CSV table of C-alpha atoms in Angstrom, one decimal:
chain,number,residue,atom,x,y,z
T,81,UNK,CA,0.6,11.5,4.0
T,82,UNK,CA,3.1,9.3,2.3
T,83,UNK,CA,1.8,5.7,1.6
T,84,UNK,CA,3.9,2.8,2.4
T,85,UNK,CA,3.2,-1.0,1.9
T,86,UNK,CA,3.6,-2.8,5.1
T,87,UNK,CA,4.5,-6.5,5.2
T,88,UNK,CA,5.4,-9.0,8.0
T,89,UNK,CA,9.0,-10.1,7.2
T,90,UNK,CA,8.5,-13.9,7.2
T,91,UNK,CA,11.6,-15.1,5.1
T,92,UNK,CA,15.2,-14.8,5.7
T,93,UNK,CA,15.5,-12.8,2.4
T,94,UNK,CA,13.0,-10.1,3.7
T,95,UNK,CA,14.7,-9.9,7.0
T,96,UNK,CA,18.1,-9.5,5.3
T,97,UNK,CA,16.7,-6.6,3.3
T,98,UNK,CA,15.3,-4.9,6.4
T,99,UNK,CA,18.5,-5.5,8.5
T,100,UNK,CA,20.5,-2.3,7.4
T,101,UNK,CA,17.5,-0.2,8.5
T,102,UNK,CA,17.3,-1.9,11.8
T,103,UNK,CA,21.0,-1.4,12.3
T,104,UNK,CA,20.6,2.3,12.0
T,105,UNK,CA,18.8,1.9,15.4
T,106,UNK,CA,20.7,-1.0,16.8
T,107,UNK,CA,24.2,-0.2,15.6
T,108,UNK,CA,25.8,-2.9,17.7
T,109,UNK,CA,24.1,-5.7,15.7
T,110,UNK,CA,26.0,-7.7,13.0
T,111,UNK,CA,24.3,-9.8,10.4
T,112,UNK,CA,25.3,-13.0,12.5
T,113,UNK,CA,24.1,-11.6,15.8
T,114,UNK,CA,20.8,-10.4,14.1
T,115,UNK,CA,20.2,-13.8,12.8
T,116,UNK,CA,21.0,-15.5,16.1
T,117,UNK,CA,19.0,-13.2,18.2
T,118,UNK,CA,16.1,-13.1,15.7
T,119,UNK,CA,15.7,-16.9,15.8
T,120,UNK,CA,15.3,-16.8,19.7
T,121,UNK,CA,13.0,-13.7,19.6
T,122,UNK,CA,10.8,-15.3,16.9
T,123,UNK,CA,10.3,-18.2,19.3
T,124,UNK,CA,9.1,-15.7,21.8
T,125,UNK,CA,6.6,-14.2,19.3
T,126,UNK,CA,8.6,-11.3,17.9
T,127,UNK,CA,7.4,-10.1,14.5
T,128,UNK,CA,9.3,-7.9,12.2
T,129,UNK,CA,7.0,-5.6,10.0
T,130,UNK,CA,8.6,-3.7,7.1
T,131,UNK,CA,7.5,-0.6,5.3
T,132,UNK,CA,8.2,-0.3,1.6
T,133,UNK,CA,8.3,2.5,-0.6
T,134,UNK,CA,8.1,1.2,-4.3
T,135,UNK,CA,9.5,-2.3,-3.3
T,136,UNK,CA,12.3,-0.8,-1.3
T,137,UNK,CA,12.3,-1.2,2.6
T,138,UNK,CA,12.3,2.2,4.3
T,139,UNK,CA,11.1,1.5,7.8
T,140,UNK,CA,10.8,-1.4,10.2
T,141,UNK,CA,9.0,-2.2,13.5
T,142,UNK,CA,9.7,-5.2,15.8
T,143,UNK,CA,6.7,-6.0,17.9
T,144,UNK,CA,5.7,-8.8,20.4
T,145,UNK,CA,2.5,-9.5,22.3
T,146,UNK,CA,2.7,-9.8,26.1
T,147,UNK,CA,0.4,-9.9,28.9
T,148,UNK,CA,1.0,-8.4,32.5
T,149,UNK,CA,-0.9,-7.1,35.5
T,150,UNK,CA,-0.7,-3.4,34.6
T,151,UNK,CA,-1.4,-3.2,30.8
T,152,UNK,CA,-3.2,-6.6,30.4
T,153,UNK,CA,-2.7,-8.0,26.9
T,154,UNK,CA,-0.6,-5.5,25.0
T,155,UNK,CA,1.7,-5.2,22.0
T,156,UNK,CA,5.2,-4.0,22.8
T,157,UNK,CA,7.2,-2.1,20.1
T,158,UNK,CA,11.0,-3.0,20.6
T,159,UNK,CA,12.1,-1.5,17.5
T,160,UNK,CA,10.9,1.3,15.3
T,161,UNK,CA,13.0,3.1,12.8
T,162,UNK,CA,12.9,4.8,9.4
T,163,UNK,CA,16.0,4.8,7.2
T,164,UNK,CA,17.8,8.1,7.8
T,165,UNK,CA,17.3,9.4,4.2
T,166,UNK,CA,13.5,8.9,4.4
T,167,UNK,CA,12.8,10.3,7.9
T,168,UNK,CA,10.1,13.0,8.4
T,169,UNK,CA,8.1,11.9,5.6
T,170,UNK,CA,5.3,9.9,7.3
T,171,UNK,CA,6.7,6.5,7.1
T,172,UNK,CA,7.4,5.8,10.9
T,173,UNK,CA,3.9,7.2,11.6
T,174,UNK,CA,2.2,5.0,9.1
T,175,UNK,CA,4.1,2.0,10.4
T,176,UNK,CA,3.2,2.7,14.0
T,177,UNK,CA,-0.5,3.2,13.2
T,178,UNK,CA,-0.3,-0.1,11.3
T,179,UNK,CA,1.0,-1.7,14.6
T,180,UNK,CA,-1.9,0.0,16.4
T,181,UNK,CA,-4.5,-1.7,14.1
T,182,UNK,CA,-2.6,-5.0,14.1
T,183,UNK,CA,-2.7,-5.0,17.9
T,184,UNK,CA,-6.4,-4.3,18.0
T,185,UNK,CA,-6.8,-7.3,15.8
T,186,UNK,CA,-4.7,-9.4,18.1
T,187,UNK,CA,-7.2,-8.2,20.9
T,188,UNK,CA,-4.7,-6.1,22.7
T,189,UNK,CA,-5.6,-3.3,25.1
T,190,UNK,CA,-2.7,-1.1,24.6
T,191,UNK,CA,0.6,-0.6,22.6
T,192,UNK,CA,3.7,0.1,24.8
T,193,UNK,CA,7.3,1.2,23.8
T,194,UNK,CA,10.4,2.6,25.4
T,195,UNK,CA,12.5,5.5,24.0
T,196,UNK,CA,16.0,6.6,25.2
T,197,UNK,CA,15.9,9.6,27.5
T,198,UNK,CA,18.1,11.6,25.0
T,199,UNK,CA,15.7,11.0,22.0
T,200,UNK,CA,13.7,14.3,22.4
T,201,UNK,CA,12.5,14.3,18.7
T,202,UNK,CA,11.2,10.6,19.1
T,203,UNK,CA,9.4,11.6,22.3
T,204,UNK,CA,7.6,14.5,20.5
T,205,UNK,CA,6.7,12.2,17.7
T,206,UNK,CA,5.2,9.6,20.1
T,207,UNK,CA,3.3,12.3,22.1
T,208,UNK,CA,1.9,13.6,18.9
T,209,UNK,CA,0.5,10.2,18.2
T,210,UNK,CA,-1.2,10.0,21.6
T,211,UNK,CA,1.4,8.2,23.6
T,212,UNK,CA,1.8,9.3,27.2
T,213,UNK,CA,5.1,9.2,29.4
T,214,UNK,CA,4.0,7.1,32.4
T,215,UNK,CA,7.1,5.5,33.9
T,216,UNK,CA,10.8,5.1,33.7
T,217,UNK,CA,12.5,1.9,32.7
T,218,UNK,CA,15.5,0.7,34.7
T,219,UNK,CA,18.2,-2.0,33.9
T,220,UNK,CA,20.8,-3.7,35.7
T,221,UNK,CA,23.7,-5.2,33.7
T,222,UNK,CA,24.8,-8.8,34.9
T,223,UNK,CA,28.1,-8.6,32.9
């Protein structure tokens, strides 16, 4: 397996370096909207973890901790993406396994994430790592 150094992006400079990778998953984001949303999300406990290959960001994971009646205390992975040129080299797996360890240290009972219905390759990846499909997510646009 490839080895990646994983760091919590705590400075604007670290987040700026990670932004182009996150934008590969969230193509609607601009640098300004990212900064604005991140500020609000950070207040809600959002953390951005970055995987580095030789000091160059190659993967990112955005995670929060929540508590609810059906999972108890859990980590929720909002964002997980490896830059296109480095996919299928083990970086995403290493980053997600890091999130599992981090969540355990935070006394979480589970890690949860959502994946678009059309993302069959991602679903196989998550299932290979032991995730189970257990529900559908629904949304209602208010605009």
